Backbone as CSV, one residue per row, in Angstrom:
resi,resn,N_x,N_y,N_z,CA_x,CA_y,CA_z,C_x,C_y,C_z
1,TYR,-0.669,2.412,7.600,-1.164,3.062,8.725,-2.704,2.351,8.924
2,GLY,-2.811,1.354,8.377,-3.948,0.735,8.481,-5.107,1.342,7.802
3,TYR,-4.984,2.303,7.187,-5.963,3.118,6.463,-5.470,3.689,5.186
4,VAL,-6.194,3.859,4.179,-6.017,4.495,2.978,-6.710,5.792,2.791
5,TRP,-5.909,6.748,2.081,-6.807,8.171,2.064,-7.817,7.978,0.677
6,LYS,-9.011,8.389,1.169,-9.970,8.694,0.200,-9.654,9.902,-0.734
7,PRO,-9.257,9.853,-1.899,-8.948,10.903,-2.790,-9.884,11.858,-2.671
8,ASP,-9.381,13.174,-2.925,-10.099,14.280,-2.947,-10.429,14.506,-4.461
9,PRO,-11.580,14.174,-5.062,-11.636,14.180,-6.543,-11.498,15.525,-7.314
10,LYS,-11.515,16.623,-6.358,-11.286,17.902,-7.067,-9.918,18.139,-7.071
11,ASN,-9.027,17.531,-6.258,-7.569,17.920,-5.937,-7.021,16.773,-5.627
12,LEU,-6.574,15.675,-6.639,-5.761,14.598,-6.027,-4.469,14.810,-5.341
13,LEU,-3.804,15.867,-5.635,-2.547,16.272,-4.967,-2.925,16.421,-3.515
14,ALA,-4.095,17.149,-3.243,-4.345,17.457,-1.816,-4.820,16.097,-0.952
15,SER,-4.864,14.987,-1.519,-5.363,13.833,-0.929,-4.189,13.283,0.175
16,SER,-3.066,13.861,0.212,-2.035,13.114,1.079,-2.242,14.000,2.568
17,TYR,-3.147,15.220,2.395,-3.557,15.849,3.665,-4.910,15.731,4.233
18,ALA,-5.241,14.540,3.842,-6.546,14.063,4.165,-7.127,14.296,5.610
19,PRO,-8.167,14.768,5.963,-8.616,15.069,7.161,-8.972,13.809,7.800
20,PRO,-8.990,13.471,9.225,-9.317,12.298,9.752,-10.483,11.440,9.322
21,ASN,-11.519,12.164,8.948,-12.629,11.441,8.570,-12.701,10.881,7.099
22,SER,-11.699,11.024,6.357,-11.660,10.791,4.983,-10.667,9.420,4.833
23,LEU,-10.265,8.921,6.016,-9.502,7.663,6.084,-10.516,6.593,5.786
24,LEU,-10.221,5.663,4.902,-10.894,4.367,4.790,-10.287,3.179,5.576
25,ASP,-10.951,2.499,6.554,-10.470,1.399,6.985,-10.391,0.313,6.148
26,ILE,-9.133,-0.220,5.958,-8.909,-1.387,4.846,-9.483,-2.705,5.533
27,LYS,-9.407,-2.763,6.940,-9.829,-4.104,7.565,-11.353,-4.295,7.007
28,LYS,-12.181,-3.366,6.920,-13.487,-3.214,6.566,-13.856,-3.511,5.137
29,ILE,-13.080,-2.968,4.242,-13.114,-2.862,2.880,-12.540,-4.037,1.937
30,VAL,-11.581,-4.587,2.409,-11.094,-5.843,1.611,-11.692,-6.921,2.052
31,GLN,-12.228,-7.704,1.013,-13.039,-8.920,1.414,-12.265,-9.964,0.383
32,ARG,-12.548,-11.239,0.693,-12.150,-12.537,-0.029,-12.245,-12.442,-1.592
33,ARG,-13.244,-11.634,-2.051,-13.818,-11.786,-3.337,-12.994,-10.626,-4.091
34,LYS,-12.202,-9.878,-3.485,-11.803,-8.495,-4.079,-10.304,-8.740,-4.579
35,LYS,-10.115,-8.262,-5.719,-8.715,-8.076,-6.222,-8.301,-6.782,-5.968
36,VAL,-6.967,-6.619,-5.377,-6.619,-5.227,-4.687,-5.244,-4.937,-5.657
37,ILE,-5.312,-3.621,-5.961,-4.065,-3.190,-6.521,-3.542,-2.100,-5.866
38,ILE,-2.301,-1.901,-5.266,-1.712,-0.985,-4.414,-0.878,-0.335,-5.358
39,TYR,-1.004,0.918,-5.424,-0.121,1.987,-6.210,0.663,2.781,-5.248
40,GLY,1.881,2.684,-5.545,3.013,3.668,-4.731,4.329,3.056,-4.863
41,ASP,5.298,4.100,-4.621,6.772,3.782,-5.002,7.421,2.956,-3.750
42,ALA,6.820,2.619,-2.737,7.203,1.707,-1.447,8.605,2.521,-0.941
43,GLU,8.768,3.728,-1.178,9.975,4.218,-0.620,9.604,5.111,0.594
44,MET,10.070,4.608,1.548,9.714,5.142,2.930,10.678,4.770,3.875
45,SER,10.875,5.431,5.226,11.757,4.970,6.034,11.076,3.495,6.600
46,PHE,12.075,2.617,7.074,11.779,1.447,7.581,10.777,1.476,8.678
47,SER,11.047,2.421,9.671,10.273,2.597,10.931,8.711,3.022,10.536
48,GLU,8.808,3.787,9.564,7.401,4.297,9.021,6.649,2.973,8.465
49,PHE,7.345,2.180,7.782,6.768,1.052,7.045,6.542,-0.163,8.262
50,GLU,7.323,-0.552,9.099,7.170,-1.587,9.928,6.419,-1.106,11.202
51,TYR,6.584,0.117,11.821,5.997,0.296,13.046,5.070,1.548,12.978
52,ASP,4.598,2.037,12.118,3.787,3.231,11.897,4.352,4.427,12.860
53,GLN,5.564,4.577,12.494,5.899,5.850,13.430,5.692,7.210,12.680
54,TRP,4.968,7.313,11.737,4.629,8.618,11.076,2.997,8.616,10.672
55,PRO,2.193,8.505,11.732,0.812,8.483,11.343,0.355,9.799,10.790
56,PRO,-0.652,9.635,9.810,-1.191,10.883,9.094,-1.534,11.796,10.159
57,SER,-1.401,12.973,9.868,-1.612,14.165,10.712,-3.268,14.079,11.267
58,ASN,-3.441,14.209,12.680,-4.571,14.082,13.276,-5.185,12.887,13.320
59,ASN,-4.577,11.751,12.902,-5.156,10.412,12.960,-4.406,9.572,13.900
60,GLU,-3.487,9.907,14.704,-2.745,9.171,15.643,-3.603,8.133,16.533
61,GLU,-4.628,8.482,16.828,-5.629,7.608,17.741,-6.179,6.293,16.658
62,ARG,-6.436,6.601,15.581,-6.869,5.679,14.691,-5.775,4.705,14.260
63,VAL,-4.654,5.357,14.250,-3.494,4.365,13.877,-3.082,3.385,15.003
64,ARG,-3.258,4.059,16.183,-3.102,3.238,17.542,-4.149,1.993,17.561
65,LEU,-5.338,2.515,17.324,-6.375,1.376,17.298,-6.222,0.323,16.347
66,PHE,-5.641,0.556,15.288,-5.619,-0.389,14.159,-4.519,-1.415,14.486
67,ASP,-3.352,-0.813,15.247,-2.483,-1.623,15.860,-1.703,-3.026,14.955
68,MET,-1.396,-2.203,13.715,-0.762,-3.059,12.723,0.260,-2.333,11.810
69,GLY,1.490,-2.640,11.883,2.552,-2.062,11.045,2.292,-2.318,9.631
70,GLY,2.974,-1.776,8.797,2.976,-2.037,7.300,3.028,-3.363,6.881
71,GLY,4.173,-4.187,7.307,4.275,-5.372,6.907,3.130,-6.364,7.435
72,ALA,2.672,-6.179,8.674,1.564,-6.989,9.104,0.375,-6.595,8.151
73,CYS,0.120,-5.405,7.827,-0.903,-4.928,7.320,-0.800,-5.467,5.830
74,LEU,0.075,-5.609,5.205,0.307,-6.155,3.921,-0.145,-7.683,3.862
75,ARG,0.512,-8.291,4.836,0.456,-9.634,5.025,-1.387,-10.002,5.184
76,PHE,-1.777,-9.102,6.028,-3.252,-9.251,6.219,-4.090,-9.133,4.973
77,LEU,-3.653,-8.107,4.103,-4.386,-7.928,2.934,-4.152,-9.198,1.977
78,LYS,-2.947,-9.611,1.908,-2.594,-10.752,1.182,-3.615,-11.909,1.479
79,ARG,-3.831,-12.229,2.670,-4.470,-13.313,3.183,-6.100,-13.036,2.906
80,LYS,-6.461,-11.903,3.156,-8.028,-11.499,2.908,-8.295,-11.508,1.507
81,ALA,-7.568,-10.655,0.663,-8.013,-10.574,-0.794,-7.932,-11.729,-1.457
82,GLN,-8.561,-11.849,-2.724,-8.603,-12.923,-3.488,-7.186,-12.894,-4.314
83,SER,-6.782,-11.727,-4.692,-5.555,-11.677,-5.116,-5.003,-9.892,-5.191
84,ILE,-3.636,-9.788,-4.999,-3.247,-8.643,-4.679,-2.016,-8.254,-5.454
85,VAL,-1.792,-7.180,-5.947,-0.373,-6.605,-6.583,-0.076,-5.314,-6.104
86,TRP,1.204,-4.964,-6.293,1.754,-3.609,-6.083,2.199,-2.968,-7.394
87,ILE,1.839,-1.801,-7.755,2.089,-1.264,-8.903,3.069,0.073,-8.662
88,SER,4.232,0.014,-8.922,5.275,1.097,-8.411,5.375,2.034,-9.812
89,PRO,5.452,3.133,-9.521,5.749,4.213,-10.783,7.271,4.279,-10.709
90,VAL,8.054,3.542,-9.957,9.642,3.485,-10.168,9.769,2.435,-11.141
91,PHE,10.534,2.586,-12.031,11.071,1.592,-13.005,11.764,0.341,-12.077
92,GLN,11.498,-0.884,-12.669,12.043,-1.981,-11.855,13.582,-1.947,-11.848
93,LYS,14.332,-1.435,-12.925,15.680,-1.451,-13.019,16.277,-0.498,-11.829
94,GLN,15.507,0.495,-11.156,15.901,1.291,-10.449,15.525,0.966,-8.932
95,TRP,14.801,-0.022,-8.694,14.376,-0.419,-7.435,15.608,-0.860,-6.430
96,GLN,16.565,-1.397,-6.780,17.660,-1.800,-5.889,18.399,-0.470,-5.479
97,GLU,18.703,0.418,-6.574,19.451,1.788,-5.924,18.450,2.713,-5.231
98,ARG,17.144,2.453,-5.338,16.524,3.512,-4.671,15.745,2.872,-3.348
99,ASP,16.278,1.583,-2.902,15.788,0.916,-1.750,16.793,1.044,-0.350
100,ALA,17.157,2.471,-0.257,18.302,2.634,0.842,17.640,1.914,2.157
101,SER,16.373,2.246,2.443,15.898,1.810,3.625,15.329,0.342,3.764
102,GLY,15.295,-0.353,2.640,14.865,-1.798,2.476,13.268,-1.863,2.370
103,THR,12.554,-0.820,2.143,11.071,-1.047,2.141,10.560,-1.702,0.965
104,ILE,11.234,-1.197,-0.179,10.791,-1.968,-1.531,11.130,-3.327,-1.353
105,SER,12.235,-3.797,-0.920,12.594,-5.286,-0.796,11.348,-5.920,0.208
106,ALA,11.112,-5.192,1.225,10.192,-5.675,2.199,8.715,-6.000,1.583
107,VAL,8.350,-4.915,0.916,7.077,-4.974,0.070,7.080,-6.135,-0.793
108,LYS,7.916,-6.381,-1.653,8.318,-7.463,-2.608,8.366,-8.607,-2.124
109,GLU,8.641,-8.872,-1.207,8.656,-10.195,-0.366,7.197,-10.574,0.185
110,ILE,6.404,-9.682,0.293,5.067,-9.881,0.628,4.048,-9.984,-0.527
111,ILE,4.132,-8.822,-1.254,3.216,-8.656,-2.486,3.924,-8.775,-3.732
112,PRO,3.644,-9.460,-4.724,4.037,-9.231,-6.114,4.055,-7.684,-6.512
113,MET,5.289,-7.328,-6.996,5.403,-5.754,-7.189,5.684,-5.782,-8.729
114,HIS,5.031,-4.770,-9.499,5.335,-4.649,-10.845,5.708,-3.049,-11.137
115,ASP,6.292,-2.844,-12.135,6.559,-1.264,-12.347,5.409,-0.777,-13.293
116,LEU,5.269,0.606,-13.327,4.279,1.192,-14.116,4.720,1.396,-15.551
117,THR,5.012,0.191,-16.323,5.275,0.103,-17.603,4.087,-0.797,-18.412
118,ILE,4.122,-0.760,-19.535,3.003,-1.626,-20.221,3.219,-3.087,-19.834
119,GLY,4.515,-3.471,-19.780,4.791,-4.982,-19.400,4.521,-5.428,-18.237
120,GLY,4.928,-4.225,-17.278,4.709,-4.429,-15.854,3.098,-4.526,-15.464
121,VAL,2.335,-3.594,-16.134,0.880,-3.687,-15.845,0.240,-4.769,-16.262
122,GLU,0.764,-5.212,-17.655,0.314,-6.499,-18.234,0.463,-7.713,-17.093
123,ASP,1.636,-7.844,-16.691,2.096,-8.930,-15.751,1.398,-8.838,-14.403
124,ALA,1.179,-7.558,-13.962,0.197,-7.314,-12.672,-1.176,-7.882,-12.936
125,ILE,-1.828,-7.594,-14.119,-3.182,-8.015,-14.626,-3.042,-9.659,-14.529
126,LYS,-2.158,-10.194,-15.096,-1.975,-11.564,-15.188,-1.875,-12.320,-13.753
127,GLU,-1.091,-11.635,-12.856,-1.052,-12.088,-11.585,-2.343,-12.106,-10.837
128,LEU,-3.103,-10.954,-11.151,-4.485,-10.783,-10.531,-5.411,-11.748,-11.002
129,MET,-5.348,-12.258,-12.109,-6.237,-13.050,-12.686,-5.923,-14.392,-12.436
130,LYS,-4.700,-14.859,-11.761,-4.284,-16.250,-11.619,-5.343,-16.987,-10.677
131,LYS,-5.888,-16.289,-9.630,-6.856,-16.882,-8.783,-8.175,-16.411,-9.111
């Protein structure tokens, strides 16, 4: 959506229902010197990923102004950050069977993806440290 939710430190589960003013504009916070870690399962509808067809509640105007779908946003982050990785809580051996919409594959084509295992996190750190 062009934005990331700033977590509610008192209730991390409530963060997915963030009010409009709690969204952080990633165009402004990611700089060339930064190493970026994205955490998520990458399981969503393809239209949600590519075309922002499901903006966060009460944030439709901010999403419209951002004017960048998920794939374009990830490519922007890859160009802008010093290095970037995606860590998925889904085990790598399950990615293919859980990728009905193709979004896991789409993310992996843009950003190196690793799973949340000791080996996966080690590989992600190595990837971040290459540059």
